Amino acid sequence: MLLAIGIVVATGASVMGMRIYLLDSVDTQLMGTRDSIGGSRITLDQIDSLTAFAALTDRYRHTSGDGDGVNGPNGSGSSAGSGLLNPGSPGSGSLVSNGIFVVVGEKGQAMPVAGFEATSDQRALAAAVTDPAALARDGEPHDIQVRDAPYRVTAARLADGTTVLMATSTDALHDVLGKAVRLDLTVGTLLLALLAVVTMFSVSRRMAPLEDMVETSTAIAEGDLTRRVPSSREATLEVEQLRVALNTMLHQVESAYRTREHSAAQLRRLVADASHELRTPLSAIRGYLQLYDKGMLTDPGERRRAWDRMNGEADRMGRLVDELLTLARLDQQPELRLRNVDLSRLVRDAAEDLRVQEPDRPISVSADGAILVRADESGLRQVLGNLVGNVRTHTPADVPVRLGLERVDGVVRLCVADQGPGLEPADAARMFDRFFRAGGGAGSGLGLAIVQGVVLAHGGEVSVRTSRGEGLAVTVTLPERAACP
């Protein structure tokens, strides 16, 4: 729009400049003629004499066969006299080219010169000028219409006071200006059309990355969180920065959504597994209570066994609830009670407990000296107890077990390894999941999940090395100073 306005303004300015220049040329010619007549101090009688002399000269030249003469008062020849009266005729010696020269009387009527009556153009010019005297006093030519044709007119006074009107047609000037306007508008329109095509093409190329963003957003709204905005060679720096930022945001949104789905799935599985684990001891306790209520446990020995079983199932439920509460606290990232703990002493204590529980199991300990870490002692005791309890639960009593402790590169590594049956890779990948028991074995399936939770709360990590038939080694890596949650 601004470009179109600029082109129109430029066209108008150029046309106005051209008009001023051409009108100035016409005015210069008219004013030169006016000054020549006014400065010559010639009278109307002298003009008549000069016109008659020119007519006699033309007659002599005509009778001598030397050119065309003047025949009649119409002035239709090429003599100087007829050219003075009819300065617009071809070949005339008019001081005003392509114009009209007329002598007017006091009332503004066209007057004859040397016996020649005024032509229709001369009379029309005289009629068009309302005040010849004022025009003669004015220093600038004026625009008039003579027979609906544009003219520039001025006037001069002869020495005897007679007024002479001189007019030049500006038809050619207006034709030139019209052609210039049409040419400028045509070129401007073509230029605008070309610029519009180029702009549309450029905008369509620049908009392509934004269209990709719209398409990607639509796909994500429909549920495809894996979609990303593709890179484009036509993108500007700002669009490319927007693409990178949008892809980063989409990655974070997808990660958060996947994490939420995973957490929701874990929660559903936890509820289902907890319900299953609690249903078994509750069913057993309910069954024994029903037997007792119906008087079917008459033998004292049977009542004792029923009582022991109910106590055992109640203890099992208590342990399960305690472990669930422990995991719930770990999920909330509780504040640890940190202090300097001798981890070597905890390892030796765990080994002694295992020897007491299983005297026939070969146990080796590599934890000499004192290795201090900044940690929660009760949490580390629970980690060691769960790792050792996992060995006791899932391996035969005669399988050797090794407890190792070392400090390497600013971290402390605790390893509990056995030479039991080991795990398949698929089971090893899930061994820290809650309620997971490889092959449906014994235990609650929460021990290793608690180990991982406690270690992560201390800023450490847990790794596993196992294969079928080659035993299981669980390595806990702890920083010397635990990070405060």
Tab-separated table of N, CA and C in Angstrom, residues 209 211-231 243 246-255 258:
chain	number	residue	atom	x	y	z
A	209	PRO	N	8.008	-22.689	7.601
A	209	PRO	CA	8.305	-23.214	8.942
A	209	PRO	C	7.162	-23.006	9.934
A	211	GLU	N	3.986	-22.925	9.169
A	211	GLU	CA	2.966	-23.920	8.836
A	211	GLU	C	3.343	-25.287	9.399
A	212	ASP	N	4.658	-25.600	9.379
A	212	ASP	CA	5.106	-26.860	9.993
A	212	ASP	C	4.804	-26.863	11.494
A	213	MET	N	4.982	-25.700	12.139
A	213	MET	CA	4.680	-25.619	13.567
A	213	MET	C	3.195	-25.828	13.824
A	214	VAL	N	2.351	-25.248	12.972
A	214	VAL	CA	0.905	-25.436	13.128
A	214	VAL	C	0.539	-26.904	12.940
A	215	GLU	N	1.123	-27.536	11.928
A	215	GLU	CA	0.837	-28.955	11.683
A	215	GLU	C	1.290	-29.816	12.851
A	216	THR	N	2.491	-29.502	13.380
A	216	THR	CA	2.987	-30.264	14.527
A	216	THR	C	2.096	-30.067	15.749
A	217	SER	N	1.684	-28.830	15.997
A	217	SER	CA	0.808	-28.560	17.139
A	217	SER	C	-0.519	-29.294	17.007
A	218	THR	N	-1.046	-29.340	15.786
A	218	THR	CA	-2.298	-30.065	15.566
A	218	THR	C	-2.130	-31.553	15.843
A	219	ALA	N	-1.002	-32.114	15.365
A	219	ALA	CA	-0.749	-33.537	15.602
A	219	ALA	C	-0.595	-33.832	17.093
A	220	ILE	N	0.070	-32.933	17.824
A	220	ILE	CA	0.238	-33.143	19.268
A	220	ILE	C	-1.104	-33.028	19.977
A	221	ALA	N	-1.934	-32.068	19.531
A	221	ALA	CA	-3.267	-31.939	20.137
A	221	ALA	C	-4.108	-33.186	19.914
A	222	GLU	N	-3.824	-33.899	18.824
A	222	GLU	CA	-4.557	-35.131	18.542
A	222	GLU	C	-3.987	-36.338	19.276
A	223	GLY	N	-2.868	-36.112	20.025
A	223	GLY	CA	-2.347	-37.186	20.860
A	223	GLY	C	-0.985	-37.714	20.487
A	224	ASP	N	-0.396	-37.239	19.384
A	224	ASP	CA	0.919	-37.728	18.966
A	224	ASP	C	1.995	-36.860	19.611
A	225	LEU	N	2.432	-37.247	20.805
A	225	LEU	CA	3.424	-36.451	21.530
A	225	LEU	C	4.829	-36.625	21.004
A	226	THR	N	5.047	-37.516	20.068
A	226	THR	CA	6.389	-37.736	19.532
A	226	THR	C	6.722	-36.786	18.383
A	227	ARG	N	5.736	-36.038	17.899
A	227	ARG	CA	5.981	-35.146	16.773
A	227	ARG	C	6.860	-33.979	17.191
A	228	ARG	N	7.721	-33.556	16.268
A	228	ARG	CA	8.577	-32.407	16.471
A	228	ARG	C	8.545	-31.529	15.226
A	229	VAL	N	8.871	-30.262	15.402
A	229	VAL	CA	8.895	-29.332	14.271
A	229	VAL	C	10.161	-29.591	13.467
A	230	PRO	N	10.045	-29.919	12.182
A	230	PRO	CA	11.254	-30.212	11.383
A	230	PRO	C	12.038	-28.947	11.085
A	231	SER	N	13.312	-29.142	10.815
A	231	SER	CA	14.164	-28.013	10.445
A	231	SER	C	13.877	-27.599	9.011
A	243	ARG	N	11.735	-22.584	16.722
A	243	ARG	CA	11.607	-24.032	16.479
A	243	ARG	C	12.357	-24.826	17.549
A	246	LEU	N	10.531	-24.534	20.842
A	246	LEU	CA	9.288	-25.305	20.826
A	246	LEU	C	9.572	-26.795	20.930
A	247	ASN	N	10.588	-27.276	20.217
A	247	ASN	CA	10.937	-28.700	20.302
A	247	ASN	C	11.411	-29.062	21.705
A	248	THR	N	12.185	-28.164	22.324
A	248	THR	CA	12.623	-28.415	23.705
A	248	THR	C	11.428	-28.496	24.645
A	249	MET	N	10.485	-27.568	24.477
A	249	MET	CA	9.289	-27.588	25.305
A	249	MET	C	8.482	-28.868	25.078
A	250	LEU	N	8.358	-29.269	23.806
A	250	LEU	CA	7.600	-30.489	23.509
A	250	LEU	C	8.274	-31.722	24.100
A	251	HIS	N	9.611	-31.738	24.071
A	251	HIS	CA	10.324	-32.859	24.686
A	251	HIS	C	10.055	-32.923	26.185
A	252	GLN	N	10.067	-31.753	26.835
A	252	GLN	CA	9.798	-31.734	28.268
A	252	GLN	C	8.356	-32.132	28.562
A	253	VAL	N	7.439	-31.665	27.721
A	253	VAL	CA	6.033	-32.043	27.921
A	253	VAL	C	5.859	-33.548	27.748
A	254	GLU	N	6.484	-34.096	26.716
A	254	GLU	CA	6.373	-35.542	26.502
A	254	GLU	C	6.984	-36.312	27.665
A	255	SER	N	8.168	-35.848	28.128
A	255	SER	CA	8.818	-36.531	29.251
A	255	SER	C	7.938	-36.476	30.500
A	258	ARG	N	5.017	-38.829	29.966
A	258	ARG	CA	5.423	-40.235	30.109
A	258	ARG	C	5.697	-40.557	31.572
